[in-house]
Coordinates of C-alpha atoms in Angstrom, one line a residue:
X1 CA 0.0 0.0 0.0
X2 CA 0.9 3.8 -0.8
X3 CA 1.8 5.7 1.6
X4 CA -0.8 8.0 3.2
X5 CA 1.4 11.1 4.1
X6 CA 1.6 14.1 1.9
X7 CA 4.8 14.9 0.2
X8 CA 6.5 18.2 1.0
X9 CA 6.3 20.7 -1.7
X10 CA 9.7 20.3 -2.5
X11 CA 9.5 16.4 -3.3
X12 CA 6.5 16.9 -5.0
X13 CA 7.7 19.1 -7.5
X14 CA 11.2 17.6 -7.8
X15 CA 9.2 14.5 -9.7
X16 CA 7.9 16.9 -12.8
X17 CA 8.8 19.4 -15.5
X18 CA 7.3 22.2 -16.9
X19 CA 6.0 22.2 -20.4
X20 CA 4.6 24.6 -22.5
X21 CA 1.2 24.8 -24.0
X22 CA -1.1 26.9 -25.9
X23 CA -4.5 27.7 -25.0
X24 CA -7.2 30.1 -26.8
X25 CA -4.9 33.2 -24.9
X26 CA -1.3 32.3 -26.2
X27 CA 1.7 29.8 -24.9
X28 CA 2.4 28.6 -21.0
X29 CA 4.8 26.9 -19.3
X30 CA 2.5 24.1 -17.0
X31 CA 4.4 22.4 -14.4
X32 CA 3.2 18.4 -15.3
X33 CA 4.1 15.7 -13.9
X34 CA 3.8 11.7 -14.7
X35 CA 4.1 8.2 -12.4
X36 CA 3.2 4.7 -13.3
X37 CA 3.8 2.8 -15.8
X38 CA 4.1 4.0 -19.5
X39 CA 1.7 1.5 -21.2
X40 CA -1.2 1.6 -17.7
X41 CA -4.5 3.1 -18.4
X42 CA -4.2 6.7 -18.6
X43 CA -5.6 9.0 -15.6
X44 CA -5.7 12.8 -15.2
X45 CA -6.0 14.7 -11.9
X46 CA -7.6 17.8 -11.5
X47 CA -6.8 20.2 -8.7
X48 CA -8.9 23.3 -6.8
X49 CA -8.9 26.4 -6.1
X50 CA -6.4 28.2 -4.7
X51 CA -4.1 25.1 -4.4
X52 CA -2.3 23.1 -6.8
X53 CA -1.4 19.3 -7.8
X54 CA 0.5 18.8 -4.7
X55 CA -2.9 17.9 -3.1
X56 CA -2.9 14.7 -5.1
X57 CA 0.5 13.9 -3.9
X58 CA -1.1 10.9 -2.1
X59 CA -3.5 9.8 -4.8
X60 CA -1.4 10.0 -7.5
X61 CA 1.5 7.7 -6.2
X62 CA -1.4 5.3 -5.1
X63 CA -2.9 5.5 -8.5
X64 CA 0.6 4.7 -9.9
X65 CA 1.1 1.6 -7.8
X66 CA -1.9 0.0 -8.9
X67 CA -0.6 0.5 -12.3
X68 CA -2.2 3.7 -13.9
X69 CA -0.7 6.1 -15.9
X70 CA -1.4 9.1 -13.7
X71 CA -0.8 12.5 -15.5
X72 CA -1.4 15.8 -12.9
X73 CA -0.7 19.3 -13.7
X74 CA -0.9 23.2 -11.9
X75 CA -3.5 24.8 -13.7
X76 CA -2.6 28.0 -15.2
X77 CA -1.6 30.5 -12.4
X78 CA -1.6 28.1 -9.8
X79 CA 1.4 26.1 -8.3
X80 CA 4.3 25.9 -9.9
X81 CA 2.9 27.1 -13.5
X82 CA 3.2 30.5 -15.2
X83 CA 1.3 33.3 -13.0
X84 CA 0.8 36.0 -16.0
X85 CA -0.1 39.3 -13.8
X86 CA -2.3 40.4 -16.4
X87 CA -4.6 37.9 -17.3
X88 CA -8.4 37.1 -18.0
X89 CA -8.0 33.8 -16.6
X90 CA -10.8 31.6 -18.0
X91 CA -12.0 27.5 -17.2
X92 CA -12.6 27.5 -21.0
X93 CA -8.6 28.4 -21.4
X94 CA -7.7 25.8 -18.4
X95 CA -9.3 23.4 -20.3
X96 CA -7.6 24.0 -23.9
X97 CA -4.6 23.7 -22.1
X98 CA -5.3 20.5 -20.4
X99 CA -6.5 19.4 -24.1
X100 CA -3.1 20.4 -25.5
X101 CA -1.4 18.6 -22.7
X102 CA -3.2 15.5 -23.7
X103 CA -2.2 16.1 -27.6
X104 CA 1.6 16.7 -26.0
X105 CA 1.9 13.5 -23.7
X106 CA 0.1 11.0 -26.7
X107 CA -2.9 11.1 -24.4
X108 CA -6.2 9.6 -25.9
X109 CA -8.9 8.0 -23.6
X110 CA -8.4 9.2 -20.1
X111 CA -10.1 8.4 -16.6
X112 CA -10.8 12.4 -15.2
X113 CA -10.6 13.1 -11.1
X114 CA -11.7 16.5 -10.4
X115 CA -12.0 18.2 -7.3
X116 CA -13.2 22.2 -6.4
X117 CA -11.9 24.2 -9.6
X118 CA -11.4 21.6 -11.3
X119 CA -14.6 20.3 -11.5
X120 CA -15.4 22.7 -13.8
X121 CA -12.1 22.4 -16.2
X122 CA -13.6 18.9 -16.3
X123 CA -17.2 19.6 -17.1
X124 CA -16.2 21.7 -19.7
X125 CA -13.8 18.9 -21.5
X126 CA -16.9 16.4 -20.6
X127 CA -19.0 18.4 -22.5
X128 CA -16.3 19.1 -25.3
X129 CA -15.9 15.1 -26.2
X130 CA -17.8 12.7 -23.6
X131 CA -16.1 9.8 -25.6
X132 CA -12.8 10.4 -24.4
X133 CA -13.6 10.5 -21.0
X134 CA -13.7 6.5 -20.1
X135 CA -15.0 7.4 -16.4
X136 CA -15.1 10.4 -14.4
X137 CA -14.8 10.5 -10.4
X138 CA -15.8 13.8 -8.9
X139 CA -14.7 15.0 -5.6
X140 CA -16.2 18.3 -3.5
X141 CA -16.4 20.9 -6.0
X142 CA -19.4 23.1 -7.4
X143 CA -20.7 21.4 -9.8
X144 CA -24.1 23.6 -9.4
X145 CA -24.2 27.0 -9.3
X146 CA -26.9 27.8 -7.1
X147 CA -25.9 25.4 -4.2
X148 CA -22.2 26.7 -4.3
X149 CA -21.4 28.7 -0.9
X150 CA -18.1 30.4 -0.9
X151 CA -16.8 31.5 2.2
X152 CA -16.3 35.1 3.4
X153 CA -12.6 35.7 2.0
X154 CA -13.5 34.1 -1.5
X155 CA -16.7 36.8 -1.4
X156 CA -14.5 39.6 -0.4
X157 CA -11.6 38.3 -3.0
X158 CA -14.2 38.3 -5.9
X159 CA -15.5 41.6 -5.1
X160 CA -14.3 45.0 -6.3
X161 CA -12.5 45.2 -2.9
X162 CA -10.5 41.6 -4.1
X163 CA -7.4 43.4 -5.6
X164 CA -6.4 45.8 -2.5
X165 CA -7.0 42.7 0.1
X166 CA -5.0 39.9 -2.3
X167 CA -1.6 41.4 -1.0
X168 CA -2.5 41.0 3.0
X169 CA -3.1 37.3 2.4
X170 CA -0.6 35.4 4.7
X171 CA 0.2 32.1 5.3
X172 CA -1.8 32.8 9.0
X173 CA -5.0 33.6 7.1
X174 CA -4.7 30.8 5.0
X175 CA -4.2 28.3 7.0
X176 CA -7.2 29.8 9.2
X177 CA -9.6 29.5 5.6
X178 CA -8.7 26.5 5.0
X179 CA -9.9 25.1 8.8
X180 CA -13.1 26.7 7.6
X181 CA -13.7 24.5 5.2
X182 CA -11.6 21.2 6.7
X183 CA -13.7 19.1 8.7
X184 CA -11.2 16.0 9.5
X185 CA -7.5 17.5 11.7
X186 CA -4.7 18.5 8.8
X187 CA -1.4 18.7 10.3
X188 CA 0.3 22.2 10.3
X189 CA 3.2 20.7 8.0
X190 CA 0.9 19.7 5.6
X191 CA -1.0 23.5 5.1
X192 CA 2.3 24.9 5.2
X193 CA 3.2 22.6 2.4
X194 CA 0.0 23.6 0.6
X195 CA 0.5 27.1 1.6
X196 CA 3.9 27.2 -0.2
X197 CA 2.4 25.8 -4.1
X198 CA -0.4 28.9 -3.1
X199 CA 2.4 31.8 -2.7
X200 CA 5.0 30.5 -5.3
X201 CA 5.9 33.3 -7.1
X202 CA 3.7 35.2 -5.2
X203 CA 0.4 33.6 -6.7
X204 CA -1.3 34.7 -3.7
X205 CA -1.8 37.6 -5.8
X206 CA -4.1 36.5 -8.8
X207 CA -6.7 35.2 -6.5
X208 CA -9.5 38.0 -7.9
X209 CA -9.0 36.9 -11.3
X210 CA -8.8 33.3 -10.7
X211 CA -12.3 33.7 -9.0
X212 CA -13.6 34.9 -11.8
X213 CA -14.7 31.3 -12.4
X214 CA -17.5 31.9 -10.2
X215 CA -19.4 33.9 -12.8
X216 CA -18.2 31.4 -15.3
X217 CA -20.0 28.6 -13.9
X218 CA -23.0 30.8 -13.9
X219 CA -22.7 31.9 -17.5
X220 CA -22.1 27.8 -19.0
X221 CA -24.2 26.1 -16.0
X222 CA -26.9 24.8 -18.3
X223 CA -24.4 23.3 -20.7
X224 CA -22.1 21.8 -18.2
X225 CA -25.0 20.2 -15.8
X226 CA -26.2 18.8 -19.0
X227 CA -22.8 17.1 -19.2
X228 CA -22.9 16.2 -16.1
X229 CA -26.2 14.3 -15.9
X230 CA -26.7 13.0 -19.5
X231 CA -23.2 11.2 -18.9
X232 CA -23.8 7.7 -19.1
X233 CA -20.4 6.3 -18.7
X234 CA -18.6 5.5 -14.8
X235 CA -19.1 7.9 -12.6
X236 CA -17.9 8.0 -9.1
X237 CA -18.4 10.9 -6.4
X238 CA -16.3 10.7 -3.1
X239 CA -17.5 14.0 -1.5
X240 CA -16.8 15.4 2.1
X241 CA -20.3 15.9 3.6
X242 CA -19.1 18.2 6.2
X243 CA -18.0 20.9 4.1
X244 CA -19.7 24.2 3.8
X245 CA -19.0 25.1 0.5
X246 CA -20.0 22.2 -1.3
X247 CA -20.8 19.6 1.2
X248 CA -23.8 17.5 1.6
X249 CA -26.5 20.3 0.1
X250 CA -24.8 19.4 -2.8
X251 CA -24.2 15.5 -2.4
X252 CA -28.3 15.3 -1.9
X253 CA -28.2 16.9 -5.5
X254 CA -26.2 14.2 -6.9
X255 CA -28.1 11.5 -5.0
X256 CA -31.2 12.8 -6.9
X257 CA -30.0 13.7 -10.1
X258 CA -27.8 10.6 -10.8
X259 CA -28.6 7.7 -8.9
X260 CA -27.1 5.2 -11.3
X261 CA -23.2 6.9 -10.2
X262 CA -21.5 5.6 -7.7
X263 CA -20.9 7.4 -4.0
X264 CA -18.7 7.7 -1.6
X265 CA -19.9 9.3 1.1
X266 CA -16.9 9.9 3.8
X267 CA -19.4 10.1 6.7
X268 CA -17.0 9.3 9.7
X269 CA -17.0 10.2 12.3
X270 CA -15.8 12.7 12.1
X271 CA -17.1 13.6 8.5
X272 CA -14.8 14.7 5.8
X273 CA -14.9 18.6 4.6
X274 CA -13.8 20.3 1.3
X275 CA -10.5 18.1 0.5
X276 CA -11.3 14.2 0.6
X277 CA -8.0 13.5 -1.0
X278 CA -5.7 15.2 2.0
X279 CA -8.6 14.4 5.4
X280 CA -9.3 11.1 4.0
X281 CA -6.3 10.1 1.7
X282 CA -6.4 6.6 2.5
X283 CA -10.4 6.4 1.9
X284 CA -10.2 8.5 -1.0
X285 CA -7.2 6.2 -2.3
X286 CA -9.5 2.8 -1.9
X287 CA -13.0 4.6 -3.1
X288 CA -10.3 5.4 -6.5
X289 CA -8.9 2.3 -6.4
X290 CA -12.0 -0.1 -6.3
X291 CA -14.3 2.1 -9.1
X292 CA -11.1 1.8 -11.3
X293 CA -10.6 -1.8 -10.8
X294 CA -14.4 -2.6 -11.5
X295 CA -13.9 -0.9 -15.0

């Protein structure tokens, strides 16, 4: 078995590259990163908002050892990846770029994990080509509009005030957000860790234009819940029910909407909050783990 500790920062990123790829905007330089073997069945991971791959630094090493090609990148001004200072940073773009990667790496059919942001990078891809997707597992993340529930900073950050209060973010504050929204104990080393892939090259900074996909999701909601619920391959959700964001309000959606998918419900106790994959990395690991290996 994998082990169940989150890397550092520093060993994380030591294990990747950074490529460059073009989106609808121009050319980036993506920090990517690949583990397992060459010819396994090809997975993506999909971080959120405002954090980076290095939250899959559990998953993806578990992935690997059960023989998957795992393939996780930083999203455009997140992490270790290009932070342009002025930029309309846009899902649509995230996921051209994700699309090129795929072109890059050889990348045809692909399993999709998404969690937070990246839920809707991957709704927008799912509703580009559904056929390359061969299953999709969904962790806490808004996939609808009108049951998301940012917190207070995120409001403040995407309003007109978000640009004078980005610079007074600190590594305090963050860590004091992110218990907001964490349900299950995270070690100090481990938001530090996180903390560090959020201020790299001070990307603490774009966090008003990266929140700009709030109104995004608003503006493509009827096309990407339509990809969401018409999808008739896997589906797995392995959601935090103690999160306020997008916790069980949201899982009671999904419930409805789509019974045929598969849940994961990380009840407890105590329950999981908004990060399944660093509260519960070892349940998060085996939820992966056994939809994969029923495919």
């Amino acid at each position: 078995m994998a082990d169940t500790t989150m890397q550092t920062a520093d060993q994380w990123y030591a294990g990747g590259t950074r490529l460059t790829l073009n989106g609808r905007a121009g050319s980036h330089e993506l920090f990517v990163r690949q583990d397992g073997p060459p010819n396994g069945a090809h997975v993506t991971l999909l971080h959120g908002f405002p954090t980076s791959s290095h939250d899959w630094s559990v998953t993806a090493p578990a992935l690997a050892e059960s023989g998957h090609r795992v393939t996780t990148l930083d999203l455009l001004g997140f992490g270790h990846s290009d932070k342009p200072r002025k930029h309309m940073y846009s899902l649509l773009e995230q996921a051209d770029l994700v699309e090129d990667l795929w072109s890059l790496l050889g990348i045809g059919d692909t399993a999709l994990v998404a969690h937070d942001y990246g839920v809707s990078v991957a709704q927008e891809l799912l509703a580009r080509n559904p056929q390359r997707i061969t299953a999709m597992a969904w962790l806490n993340g808004g996939l609808y509009p009108d049951l998301h529930r940012p917190i207070r900073i995120q409001r403040l950050l995407h309003s007109p005030l978000g640009p004078l209060l980005a610079p007074l973010i600190s590594e305090r504050g963050f860590r004091a957000s992110m218990r907001r929204i964490l349900n299950r104990p995270v070690s100090d080393l481990d938001l530090h860790a996180m903390w560090n892939c959020v201020a790299h090259d001070r990307g603490h900074l774009l966090a008003p234009g990266l929140l700009r996909y709030i109104d995004e999701r608003r503006m493509h909601q009827a096309r990407w819940i339509s990809a969401l619920e018409t999808r008739q391959g896997p589906t797995l959700f392995v959601w935090g029910p103690d999160d306020p964001v997008s916790g069980a309000h949201v899982l009671a959606r999904i419930r409805e909407r789509m019974p045929h998918a598969t849940v994961t419900e990380l009840a407890g106790p105590p329950a999981a909050g908004h990060y399944p994959q660093v509260e519960a990395p070892d349940e998060t690991v085996s939820a992966l783990r056994a939809f994969f290996g029923s495919l």
